């Protein structure tokens, strides 16, 4: 599942929308159906929450480096936690 989440993360960089939830919306004009087929939004949010929690761990330097390089992505908008 991590590879799936990471693939969606990279896809989000290529196709930018105003919020994370916008990738899972059902509006026919702005629909991105692949996101809904690949992973549920709640699972995606769970991965985000997990990796955000890793930012405080100093025992995982490789993951910490990855997170530091992508810190702006891991700043999850407040709407995601509703």
XYZ file of C-alpha atoms in Angstrom:
82
model
C 0.000 0.000 0.000
C 2.910 2.371 0.581
C 3.832 2.212 -3.105
C 0.228 2.976 -4.016
C 0.182 5.954 -1.656
C 3.521 7.187 -2.994
C 2.274 6.850 -6.583
C -0.771 8.950 -5.753
C 1.494 11.500 -4.076
C 3.571 11.835 -7.249
C 0.398 12.004 -9.373
C -0.786 14.872 -7.163
C 2.407 16.734 -7.990
C 1.681 16.346 -11.712
C -2.025 17.200 -11.493
C -2.422 19.839 -8.817
C -5.837 20.523 -7.297
C -6.851 22.987 -4.568
C -7.115 20.325 -1.833
C -6.433 16.664 -1.180
C -10.145 15.893 -1.044
C -10.578 17.353 -4.541
C -8.867 14.277 -6.012
C -11.697 12.072 -4.709
C -14.655 14.335 -5.544
C -17.363 13.075 -7.869
C -18.009 16.281 -9.844
C -18.126 15.195 -13.483
C -16.244 18.292 -14.649
C -13.214 17.889 -12.366
C -13.390 14.143 -11.794
C -10.160 12.138 -11.383
C -11.586 8.600 -11.261
C -8.248 6.835 -10.914
C -7.819 8.158 -7.387
C -11.168 6.678 -6.279
C -10.335 3.326 -7.913
C -6.814 3.055 -6.509
C -7.237 4.056 -2.857
C -9.982 5.374 -0.622
C -9.475 8.886 0.682
C -9.581 7.661 4.297
C -6.714 5.262 3.606
C -4.739 8.028 1.934
C -5.317 10.280 4.964
C -4.239 7.483 7.307
C -0.932 7.171 5.440
C -0.468 10.943 5.635
C -1.139 10.920 9.379
C 1.322 8.043 9.861
C 4.139 9.739 7.961
C 3.493 13.036 9.696
C 3.967 11.229 13.012
C 7.333 9.957 11.754
C 8.635 13.509 11.534
C 9.287 13.369 15.281
C 11.272 10.119 15.113
C 15.005 10.520 14.868
C 15.690 6.785 14.714
C 14.649 6.543 11.056
C 17.121 8.820 9.249
C 16.279 7.702 5.704
C 12.563 8.328 6.226
C 13.336 11.579 8.023
C 15.371 12.742 5.018
C 12.504 11.823 2.672
C 10.039 13.723 4.845
C 12.310 16.758 5.114
C 12.641 16.890 1.340
C 8.836 16.763 0.976
C 7.810 18.671 4.090
C 5.379 20.973 2.255
C 3.311 17.987 1.115
C 3.033 16.647 4.640
C 1.381 19.870 5.873
C -2.110 18.396 5.542
C -4.891 20.983 5.158
C -7.279 21.209 8.117
C -10.192 20.052 5.935
C -8.621 16.602 5.730
C -8.977 16.077 9.472
C -12.734 16.858 9.597
